[in-house]
PDB file of C-alpha atoms in Angstrom:
ATOM      1  CA  UNK K   4       0.000   0.000   0.000  1.00 41.00           C
ATOM      2  CA  UNK K   5       1.538   3.329  -1.047  1.00 45.00           C
ATOM      3  CA  UNK K   6       1.883   6.180   1.395  1.00 48.00           C
ATOM      4  CA  UNK K   7      -0.288   9.246   0.865  1.00 52.00           C
ATOM      5  CA  UNK K   8       1.699  12.086  -0.651  1.00 65.00           C
ATOM      6  CA  UNK K   9       1.973  15.107   1.631  1.00 70.00           C
ATOM      7  CA  UNK K  10       1.188  18.514   0.150  1.00 82.00           C
ATOM      8  CA  UNK K  11       4.310  20.731   0.495  1.00 86.00           C
ATOM      9  CA  UNK K  12       2.080  23.724   1.313  1.00 76.00           C
ATOM     10  CA  UNK K  13       1.074  21.942   4.530  1.00 85.00           C
ATOM     11  CA  UNK K  14       4.702  21.592   5.654  1.00 92.00           C
ATOM     12  CA  UNK K  15       6.478  24.650   4.273  1.00 94.00           C
ATOM     13  CA  UNK K  16       4.548  27.728   5.316  1.00 93.00           C
ATOM     14  CA  UNK K  17       4.894  31.285   6.576  1.00 94.00           C
ATOM     15  CA  UNK K  18       5.082  30.030  10.161  1.00 92.00           C
ATOM     16  CA  UNK K  19       7.574  32.101  12.134  1.00 88.00           C
ATOM     17  CA  UNK K  20       9.666  29.506  13.969  1.00 79.00           C
ATOM     18  CA  UNK K  21       8.145  26.010  13.754  1.00 75.00           C
ATOM     19  CA  UNK K  22      11.249  23.999  14.623  1.00 80.00           C
ATOM     20  CA  UNK K  23      14.748  23.814  16.078  1.00 84.00           C
ATOM     21  CA  UNK K  24      17.784  25.207  14.238  1.00 89.00           C
ATOM     22  CA  UNK K  25      20.619  22.692  14.192  1.00 90.00           C
ATOM     23  CA  UNK K  26      24.330  23.467  14.095  1.00 92.00           C
ATOM     24  CA  UNK K  27      24.449  22.105  10.538  1.00 92.00           C
ATOM     25  CA  UNK K  28      21.809  24.602   9.445  1.00 93.00           C
ATOM     26  CA  UNK K  29      23.647  27.517  11.069  1.00 94.00           C
ATOM     27  CA  UNK K  30      26.732  26.512   9.073  1.00 96.00           C
ATOM     28  CA  UNK K  31      24.631  26.332   5.893  1.00 95.00           C
ATOM     29  CA  UNK K  32      23.183  29.770   6.556  1.00 96.00           C
ATOM     30  CA  UNK K  33      26.678  31.213   6.979  1.00 97.00           C
ATOM     31  CA  UNK K  34      27.962  29.481   3.840  1.00 97.00           C
ATOM     32  CA  UNK K  35      25.084  30.684   1.680  1.00 97.00           C
ATOM     33  CA  UNK K  36      25.643  34.267   2.867  1.00 97.00           C
ATOM     34  CA  UNK K  37      29.320  33.972   1.890  1.00 98.00           C
ATOM     35  CA  UNK K  38      28.339  32.536  -1.507  1.00 98.00           C
ATOM     36  CA  UNK K  39      25.954  35.418  -2.197  1.00 98.00           C
ATOM     37  CA  UNK K  40      28.577  37.992  -1.174  1.00 98.00           C
ATOM     38  CA  UNK K  41      31.082  36.439  -3.580  1.00 97.00           C
ATOM     39  CA  UNK K  42      28.603  36.171  -6.459  1.00 97.00           C
ATOM     40  CA  UNK K  43      27.347  39.717  -5.829  1.00 96.00           C
ATOM     41  CA  UNK K  44      30.891  41.058  -6.050  1.00 96.00           C
ATOM     42  CA  UNK K  45      31.672  39.026  -9.175  1.00 95.00           C
ATOM     43  CA  UNK K  46      28.469  40.161 -10.846  1.00 93.00           C
ATOM     44  CA  UNK K  47      29.203  43.800 -10.111  1.00 92.00           C
ATOM     45  CA  UNK K  48      32.876  43.867 -11.148  1.00 91.00           C
ATOM     46  CA  UNK K  49      32.924  41.364 -14.017  1.00 90.00           C
ATOM     47  CA  UNK K  50      30.221  43.069 -16.113  1.00 86.00           C
ATOM     48  CA  UNK K  51      30.143  46.727 -14.984  1.00 82.00           C
ATOM     49  CA  UNK K  52      27.473  48.973 -16.479  1.00 84.00           C
ATOM     50  CA  UNK K  53      27.136  52.643 -15.518  1.00 84.00           C
ATOM     51  CA  UNK K  54      28.399  52.873 -11.960  1.00 83.00           C
ATOM     52  CA  UNK K  55      29.650  51.077  -8.834  1.00 86.00           C
ATOM     53  CA  UNK K  56      27.650  48.048  -7.758  1.00 86.00           C
ATOM     54  CA  UNK K  57      25.841  47.712 -11.080  1.00 90.00           C
ATOM     55  CA  UNK K  58      26.701  44.685 -13.173  1.00 89.00           C
ATOM     56  CA  UNK K  59      24.888  43.486 -16.278  1.00 93.00           C
ATOM     57  CA  UNK K  60      24.932  39.848 -15.132  1.00 95.00           C
ATOM     58  CA  UNK K  61      24.283  39.755 -11.373  1.00 95.00           C
ATOM     59  CA  UNK K  62      25.014  36.088 -10.747  1.00 96.00           C
ATOM     60  CA  UNK K  63      23.903  36.219  -7.127  1.00 97.00           C
ATOM     61  CA  UNK K  64      20.255  36.760  -8.052  1.00 97.00           C
ATOM     62  CA  UNK K  65      19.107  33.223  -8.957  1.00 98.00           C
ATOM     63  CA  UNK K  66      21.029  31.817  -6.005  1.00 98.00           C
ATOM     64  CA  UNK K  67      19.630  34.126  -3.361  1.00 97.00           C
ATOM     65  CA  UNK K  68      16.119  33.530  -4.716  1.00 98.00           C
ATOM     66  CA  UNK K  69      16.545  29.777  -4.270  1.00 98.00           C
ATOM     67  CA  UNK K  70      18.234  30.243  -0.877  1.00 98.00           C
ATOM     68  CA  UNK K  71      15.326  32.461   0.208  1.00 98.00           C
ATOM     69  CA  UNK K  72      12.751  29.854  -0.790  1.00 98.00           C
ATOM     70  CA  UNK K  73      14.772  27.227   1.078  1.00 98.00           C
ATOM     71  CA  UNK K  74      15.711  29.190   4.192  1.00 97.00           C
ATOM     72  CA  UNK K  75      13.353  32.116   4.542  1.00 97.00           C
ATOM     73  CA  UNK K  76      14.754  34.889   6.718  1.00 97.00           C
ATOM     74  CA  UNK K  77      18.305  33.615   6.260  1.00 97.00           C
ATOM     75  CA  UNK K  78      18.053  33.727   2.466  1.00 98.00           C
ATOM     76  CA  UNK K  79      16.612  37.251   2.601  1.00 98.00           C
ATOM     77  CA  UNK K  80      19.472  38.206   4.932  1.00 97.00           C
ATOM     78  CA  UNK K  81      21.952  36.766   2.401  1.00 97.00           C
ATOM     79  CA  UNK K  82      20.401  38.843  -0.392  1.00 97.00           C
ATOM     80  CA  UNK K  83      20.750  41.989   1.728  1.00 97.00           C
ATOM     81  CA  UNK K  84      24.262  41.341   3.085  1.00 97.00           C
ATOM     82  CA  UNK K  85      25.448  40.161  -0.328  1.00 96.00           C
ATOM     83  CA  UNK K  86      24.364  43.449  -1.845  1.00 96.00           C
ATOM     84  CA  UNK K  87      25.746  45.601   0.994  1.00 97.00           C
ATOM     85  CA  UNK K  88      29.137  43.897   1.030  1.00 97.00           C
ATOM     86  CA  UNK K  89      29.622  42.276  -2.383  1.00 96.00           C
ATOM     87  CA  UNK K  90      27.939  44.786  -4.691  1.00 95.00           C
ATOM     88  CA  UNK K  91      28.463  47.733  -2.356  1.00 94.00           C
ATOM     89  CA  UNK K  92      31.473  47.966  -0.074  1.00 96.00           C
ATOM     90  CA  UNK K  93      33.753  45.728  -2.154  1.00 96.00           C
ATOM     91  CA  UNK K  94      33.083  47.806  -5.279  1.00 93.00           C
ATOM     92  CA  UNK K  95      33.962  51.085  -3.603  1.00 91.00           C
ATOM     93  CA  UNK K  96      30.590  52.323  -2.340  1.00 93.00           C
ATOM     94  CA  UNK K  97      30.594  53.837   1.183  1.00 94.00           C
ATOM     95  CA  UNK K  98      28.483  52.157   3.871  1.00 95.00           C
ATOM     96  CA  UNK K  99      25.439  54.475   3.792  1.00 93.00           C
ATOM     97  CA  UNK K 100      24.936  54.293   0.003  1.00 93.00           C
ATOM     98  CA  UNK K 101      25.491  50.515   0.205  1.00 95.00           C
ATOM     99  CA  UNK K 102      22.741  50.185   2.814  1.00 96.00           C
ATOM    100  CA  UNK K 103      20.222  52.138   0.739  1.00 95.00           C
ATOM    101  CA  UNK K 104      21.327  50.465  -2.502  1.00 92.00           C
ATOM    102  CA  UNK K 105      20.855  46.987  -1.020  1.00 96.00           C
ATOM    103  CA  UNK K 106      17.113  47.522  -0.521  1.00 96.00           C
ATOM    104  CA  UNK K 107      16.910  46.639  -4.224  1.00 95.00           C
ATOM    105  CA  UNK K 108      17.789  43.043  -3.330  1.00 97.00           C
ATOM    106  CA  UNK K 109      16.188  42.843   0.119  1.00 97.00           C
ATOM    107  CA  UNK K 110      12.647  43.771  -0.959  1.00 98.00           C
ATOM    108  CA  UNK K 111      12.516  41.405  -3.987  1.00 98.00           C
ATOM    109  CA  UNK K 112      13.728  38.473  -1.874  1.00 98.00           C
ATOM    110  CA  UNK K 113      11.149  39.278   0.819  1.00 98.00           C
ATOM    111  CA  UNK K 114       8.282  39.578  -1.672  1.00 98.00           C
ATOM    112  CA  UNK K 115       9.259  36.375  -3.480  1.00 98.00           C
ATOM    113  CA  UNK K 116       9.263  34.418  -0.210  1.00 98.00           C
ATOM    114  CA  UNK K 117       5.896  35.840   0.835  1.00 98.00           C
ATOM    115  CA  UNK K 118       4.335  34.974  -2.519  1.00 98.00           C
ATOM    116  CA  UNK K 119       5.700  31.435  -2.862  1.00 98.00           C
ATOM    117  CA  UNK K 120       5.255  30.298   0.736  1.00 96.00           C
ATOM    118  CA  UNK K 121       1.927  32.070   1.065  1.00 96.00           C
ATOM    119  CA  UNK K 122      -0.463  32.651  -1.832  1.00 96.00           C
ATOM    120  CA  UNK K 123       1.088  30.341  -4.430  1.00 97.00           C
ATOM    121  CA  UNK K 124       1.572  27.409  -2.048  1.00 95.00           C
ATOM    122  CA  UNK K 125      -2.117  27.613  -1.123  1.00 94.00           C
ATOM    123  CA  UNK K 126      -3.067  27.554  -4.798  1.00 94.00           C
ATOM    124  CA  UNK K 127      -1.223  24.415  -5.841  1.00 94.00           C
ATOM    125  CA  UNK K 128       2.136  25.873  -6.910  1.00 96.00           C
ATOM    126  CA  UNK K 129       5.284  24.429  -5.368  1.00 97.00           C
ATOM    127  CA  UNK K 130       6.700  26.722  -2.645  1.00 97.00           C
ATOM    128  CA  UNK K 131      10.240  26.116  -3.969  1.00 98.00           C
ATOM    129  CA  UNK K 132       9.528  26.653  -7.654  1.00 97.00           C
ATOM    130  CA  UNK K 133      10.199  23.074  -8.670  1.00 97.00           C
ATOM    131  CA  UNK K 134       7.246  23.130 -11.065  1.00 97.00           C
ATOM    132  CA  UNK K 135       8.176  26.278 -13.027  1.00 98.00           C
ATOM    133  CA  UNK K 136       8.926  24.234 -16.161  1.00 94.00           C
ATOM    134  CA  UNK K 137       6.064  21.766 -15.750  1.00 95.00           C
ATOM    135  CA  UNK K 138       3.032  23.866 -14.771  1.00 96.00           C
ATOM    136  CA  UNK K 139       1.724  26.808 -16.800  1.00 97.00           C
ATOM    137  CA  UNK K 140       0.575  28.778 -13.748  1.00 97.00           C
ATOM    138  CA  UNK K 141       3.980  28.405 -12.095  1.00 98.00           C
ATOM    139  CA  UNK K 142       5.712  29.558 -15.283  1.00 98.00           C
ATOM    140  CA  UNK K 143       3.522  32.645 -15.564  1.00 98.00           C
ATOM    141  CA  UNK K 144       4.045  33.654 -11.934  1.00 98.00           C
ATOM    142  CA  UNK K 145       7.794  33.201 -12.252  1.00 98.00           C
ATOM    143  CA  UNK K 146       8.011  35.355 -15.383  1.00 98.00           C
ATOM    144  CA  UNK K 147       5.625  38.053 -14.157  1.00 98.00           C
ATOM    145  CA  UNK K 148       6.685  38.234 -10.504  1.00 98.00           C
ATOM    146  CA  UNK K 149      10.304  37.080 -10.237  1.00 98.00           C
ATOM    147  CA  UNK K 150      11.683  38.084 -13.637  1.00 98.00           C
ATOM    148  CA  UNK K 151       9.252  40.979 -13.932  1.00 98.00           C
ATOM    149  CA  UNK K 152       7.798  42.997 -11.044  1.00 98.00           C
ATOM    150  CA  UNK K 153      10.329  42.363  -8.273  1.00 98.00           C
ATOM    151  CA  UNK K 154      13.246  42.510 -10.696  1.00 98.00           C
ATOM    152  CA  UNK K 155      12.032  45.811 -12.166  1.00 98.00           C
ATOM    153  CA  UNK K 156      11.672  47.270  -8.678  1.00 98.00           C
ATOM    154  CA  UNK K 157      15.230  46.233  -7.792  1.00 97.00           C
ATOM    155  CA  UNK K 158      16.711  47.757 -10.943  1.00 96.00           C
ATOM    156  CA  UNK K 159      14.840  51.028 -10.732  1.00 97.00           C
ATOM    157  CA  UNK K 160      15.494  51.421  -7.005  1.00 97.00           C
ATOM    158  CA  UNK K 161      19.192  50.569  -7.084  1.00 95.00           C
ATOM    159  CA  UNK K 162      20.085  52.905  -9.931  1.00 95.00           C
ATOM    160  CA  UNK K 163      17.839  55.662  -8.525  1.00 96.00           C
ATOM    161  CA  UNK K 164      19.729  55.567  -5.212  1.00 95.00           C
ATOM    162  CA  UNK K 165      23.065  55.820  -7.008  1.00 94.00           C
ATOM    163  CA  UNK K 166      21.901  58.730  -9.167  1.00 95.00           C
ATOM    164  CA  UNK K 167      20.489  60.594  -6.162  1.00 95.00           C
ATOM    165  CA  UNK K 168      23.784  60.168  -4.290  1.00 93.00           C
ATOM    166  CA  UNK K 169      25.862  61.232  -7.272  1.00 93.00           C
ATOM    167  CA  UNK K 170      27.522  57.900  -8.074  1.00 92.00           C
ATOM    168  CA  UNK K 171      25.752  57.588 -11.430  1.00 92.00           C
ATOM    169  CA  UNK K 172      24.966  60.493 -13.801  1.00 94.00           C
ATOM    170  CA  UNK K 173      21.248  61.302 -13.908  1.00 95.00           C
ATOM    171  CA  UNK K 174      21.273  61.016 -17.701  1.00 95.00           C
ATOM    172  CA  UNK K 175      22.443  57.398 -17.333  1.00 95.00           C
ATOM    173  CA  UNK K 176      19.519  56.388 -15.094  1.00 96.00           C
ATOM    174  CA  UNK K 177      17.320  54.661 -17.670  1.00 96.00           C
ATOM    175  CA  UNK K 178      20.263  52.982 -19.354  1.00 95.00           C
ATOM    176  CA  UNK K 179      21.541  51.637 -16.038  1.00 94.00           C
ATOM    177  CA  UNK K 180      18.101  50.521 -14.835  1.00 96.00           C
ATOM    178  CA  UNK K 181      17.286  48.849 -18.160  1.00 96.00           C
ATOM    179  CA  UNK K 182      20.560  46.933 -18.308  1.00 95.00           C
ATOM    180  CA  UNK K 183      20.166  45.898 -14.645  1.00 95.00           C
ATOM    181  CA  UNK K 184      16.641  44.554 -15.281  1.00 97.00           C
ATOM    182  CA  UNK K 185      17.505  42.780 -18.539  1.00 97.00           C
ATOM    183  CA  UNK K 186      20.704  41.270 -17.138  1.00 96.00           C
ATOM    184  CA  UNK K 187      18.969  40.004 -14.007  1.00 97.00           C
ATOM    185  CA  UNK K 188      16.173  38.485 -16.104  1.00 97.00           C
ATOM    186  CA  UNK K 189      18.815  36.596 -18.099  1.00 97.00           C
ATOM    187  CA  UNK K 190      20.588  35.095 -15.084  1.00 98.00           C
ATOM    188  CA  UNK K 191      17.263  34.302 -13.398  1.00 98.00           C
ATOM    189  CA  UNK K 192      16.754  31.638 -16.060  1.00 98.00           C
ATOM    190  CA  UNK K 193      19.087  29.553 -13.870  1.00 98.00           C
ATOM    191  CA  UNK K 194      16.739  29.689 -10.899  1.00 98.00           C
ATOM    192  CA  UNK K 195      14.196  27.033 -12.038  1.00 98.00           C
ATOM    193  CA  UNK K 196      17.036  24.599 -12.778  1.00 98.00           C
ATOM    194  CA  UNK K 197      18.634  25.177  -9.361  1.00 98.00           C
ATOM    195  CA  UNK K 198      15.295  24.747  -7.668  1.00 98.00           C
ATOM    196  CA  UNK K 199      14.229  21.669  -9.589  1.00 97.00           C
ATOM    197  CA  UNK K 200      17.456  19.675  -9.286  1.00 97.00           C
ATOM    198  CA  UNK K 201      18.905  20.835  -5.945  1.00 98.00           C
ATOM    199  CA  UNK K 202      15.796  21.228  -3.794  1.00 97.00           C
ATOM    200  CA  UNK K 203      15.092  17.458  -3.610  1.00 96.00           C
ATOM    201  CA  UNK K 204      18.639  16.878  -2.348  1.00 97.00           C
ATOM    202  CA  UNK K 205      18.381  19.552   0.339  1.00 96.00           C
ATOM    203  CA  UNK K 206      14.922  18.288   1.295  1.00 96.00           C
ATOM    204  CA  UNK K 207      16.117  14.685   1.530  1.00 95.00           C
ATOM    205  CA  UNK K 208      18.562  15.677   4.264  1.00 93.00           C
ATOM    206  CA  UNK K 209      15.907  17.636   6.167  1.00 92.00           C
ATOM    207  CA  UNK K 210      17.646  20.970   5.624  1.00 94.00           C
ATOM    208  CA  UNK K 211      14.744  23.029   4.265  1.00 96.00           C
ATOM    209  CA  UNK K 212      13.161  25.615   6.548  1.00 95.00           C
ATOM    210  CA  UNK K 213       9.538  24.934   7.357  1.00 94.00           C
ATOM    211  CA  UNK K 214       8.985  28.619   8.043  1.00 95.00           C
ATOM    212  CA  UNK K 215      10.771  31.941   8.321  1.00 96.00           C
ATOM    213  CA  UNK K 216      13.468  30.948  10.826  1.00 94.00           C
ATOM    214  CA  UNK K 217      13.771  27.160  10.909  1.00 92.00           C
TER     215      UNK K 217
END
């Protein structure tokens, strides 16, 4: 007799702290933050666009989206710290501009987690995005929300902060924002693959967060 399949939306929710955080998970959280910092820095310096912190291919994006869906608050923290340190401080931005600039990664990560673990999970879409290539509704939400709305916000916010603080010429605003948005949409194509093929491995070892904290 086969076991009844458990709906992921019943396990992985927006609960605040439904379980205990193990030492292994603390190590994972630290490692993923370091990975996002490194990828943020590489994305900013390897393909510079119109100013500090702005790279055409921001390789950290698909990774911190997956990390956020896996680890909630800790993935969102990685997105924020990665931007502050990797795309900010390590590229020459002072601390205050880096803090404001990093909101362009923090807010998208937060909104993506809220959508996937909340509304979409309750409407039959996998909370980790494993069905993006196999379910039309999941594909549409990924394109519209992850590649579209949250990505557009991040690009427009980040370049706006840098123009307001004088790090990017005002006349370069739309060019910088457009390249940011297009470049991030390109690298985000990796996200469904990461989610589909790596999430089952992480889940098998019981390392996925059931809620925001653990």
